[in-house]
Coordinates of C-alpha atoms in Angstrom, one line a residue:
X166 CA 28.9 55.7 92.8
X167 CA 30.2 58.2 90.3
X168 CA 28.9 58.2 87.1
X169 CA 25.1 56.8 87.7
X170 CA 22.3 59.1 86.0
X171 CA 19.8 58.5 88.7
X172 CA 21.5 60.5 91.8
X173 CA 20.7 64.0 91.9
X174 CA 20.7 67.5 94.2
X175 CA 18.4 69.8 94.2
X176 CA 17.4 72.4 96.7
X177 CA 15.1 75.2 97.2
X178 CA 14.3 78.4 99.7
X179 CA 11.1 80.1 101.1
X180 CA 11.0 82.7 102.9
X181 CA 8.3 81.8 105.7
X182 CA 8.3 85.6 106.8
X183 CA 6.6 86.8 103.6
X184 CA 5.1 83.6 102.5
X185 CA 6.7 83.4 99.0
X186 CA 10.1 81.8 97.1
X187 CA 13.3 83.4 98.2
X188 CA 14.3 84.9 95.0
X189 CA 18.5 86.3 94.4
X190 CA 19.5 83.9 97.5
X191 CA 23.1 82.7 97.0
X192 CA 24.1 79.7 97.6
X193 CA 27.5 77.8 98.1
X194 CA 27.4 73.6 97.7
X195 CA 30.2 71.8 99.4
X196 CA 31.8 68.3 99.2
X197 CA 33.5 67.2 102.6
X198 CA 36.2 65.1 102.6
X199 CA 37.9 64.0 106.5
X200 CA 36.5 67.2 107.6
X201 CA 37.9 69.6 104.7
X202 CA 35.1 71.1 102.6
X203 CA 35.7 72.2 99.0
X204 CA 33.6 74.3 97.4
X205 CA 32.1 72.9 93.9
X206 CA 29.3 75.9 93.0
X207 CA 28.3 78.6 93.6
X208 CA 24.2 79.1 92.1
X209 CA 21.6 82.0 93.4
X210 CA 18.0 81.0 93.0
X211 CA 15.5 82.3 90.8
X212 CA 12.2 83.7 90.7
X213 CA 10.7 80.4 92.3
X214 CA 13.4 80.2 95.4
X215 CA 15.1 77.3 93.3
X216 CA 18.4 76.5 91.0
X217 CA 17.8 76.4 87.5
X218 CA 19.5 72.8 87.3
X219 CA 20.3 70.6 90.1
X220 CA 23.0 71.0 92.1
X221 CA 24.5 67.2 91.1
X222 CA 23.4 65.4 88.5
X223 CA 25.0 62.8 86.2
X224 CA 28.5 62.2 86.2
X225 CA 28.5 65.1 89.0
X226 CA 26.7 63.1 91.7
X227 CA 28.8 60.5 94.0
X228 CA 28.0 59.3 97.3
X229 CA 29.5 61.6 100.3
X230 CA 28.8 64.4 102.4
X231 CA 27.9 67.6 101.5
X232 CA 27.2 70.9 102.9
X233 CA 25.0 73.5 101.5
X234 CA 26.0 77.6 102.4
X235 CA 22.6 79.4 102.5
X236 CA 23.4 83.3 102.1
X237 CA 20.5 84.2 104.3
X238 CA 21.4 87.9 105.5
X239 CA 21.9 89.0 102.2
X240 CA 18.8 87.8 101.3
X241 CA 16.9 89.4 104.1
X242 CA 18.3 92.9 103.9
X243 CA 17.4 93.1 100.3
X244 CA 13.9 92.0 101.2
X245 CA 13.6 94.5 103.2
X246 CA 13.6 92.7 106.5
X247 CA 15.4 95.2 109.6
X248 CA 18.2 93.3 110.8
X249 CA 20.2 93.8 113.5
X250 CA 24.0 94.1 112.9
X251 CA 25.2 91.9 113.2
X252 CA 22.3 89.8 112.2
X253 CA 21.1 86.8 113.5
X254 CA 21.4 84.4 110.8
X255 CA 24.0 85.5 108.1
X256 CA 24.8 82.2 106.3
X257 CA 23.0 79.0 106.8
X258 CA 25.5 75.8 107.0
X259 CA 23.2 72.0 106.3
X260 CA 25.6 69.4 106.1
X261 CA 24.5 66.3 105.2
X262 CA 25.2 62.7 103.4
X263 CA 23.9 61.4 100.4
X264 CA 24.4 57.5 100.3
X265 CA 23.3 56.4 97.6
X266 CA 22.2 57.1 93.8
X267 CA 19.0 58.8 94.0
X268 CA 17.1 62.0 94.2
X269 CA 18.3 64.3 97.3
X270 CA 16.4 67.5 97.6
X271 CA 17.0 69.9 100.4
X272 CA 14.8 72.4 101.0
X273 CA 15.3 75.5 103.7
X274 CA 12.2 77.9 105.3
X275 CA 14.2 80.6 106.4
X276 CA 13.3 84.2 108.7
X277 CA 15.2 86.4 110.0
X278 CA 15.1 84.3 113.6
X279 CA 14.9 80.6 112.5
X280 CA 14.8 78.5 109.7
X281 CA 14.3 74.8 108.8
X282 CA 14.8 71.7 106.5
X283 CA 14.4 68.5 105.8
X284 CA 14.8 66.2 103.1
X285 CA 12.3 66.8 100.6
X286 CA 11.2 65.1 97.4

């Protein structure tokens, strides 16, 4: 399915703790192949807890599975939250498949004890 303009990623974070976008989180995207992921990006989210572009888009998107790194700790401790060391959630691993051409968008709520996602639209 490579090369069809209507599949696209997209993701964003909130931060359920303090009720508001997760601003400076990193995060890794992954394609997985037999079991051996490859990184493809690296992106950190802006101001509103999202990318500035999708993640895929365009020639970029194919069918597959994917896993998304969420840099959670890093997040937390510059938001100030008191983390234990080490902490509970350091980097948030979704995996996931995409099987066909259209819009995927995967959203995390993230604390310092839980976090969540689904996929969004």
């Amino acid at each position: 399915m490579a090369g069809n303009d209507g599949g696209r990623l997209t993701t964003h974070v909130l931060d359920t703790a303090l009720g508001k976008p997760a601003s400076g989180l990193k995060i890794d995207l992954f394609k997985v192949v037999a079991g051996d992921a490859t990184l493809l990006k690296s992106v950190i989210t802006n101001e509103d807890g999202r990318c500035d572009a999708p993640l895929l888009q365009g020639d970029e998107f194919s069918a597959g599975e994917y896993e998304l790194h969420f840099h959670a700790g890093d997040y937390l401790r510059r938001s100030g939250a008191d983390l234990p060391s080490p902490a509970f959630l350091e980097v948030v691993p979704i995996r996931f498949g995409m099987a066909e051409a259209s819009h995927y968008h995967v959203p995390l709520l993230v604390s310092a004890y839980g976090y969540s996602t689904y996929r969004g639209s």
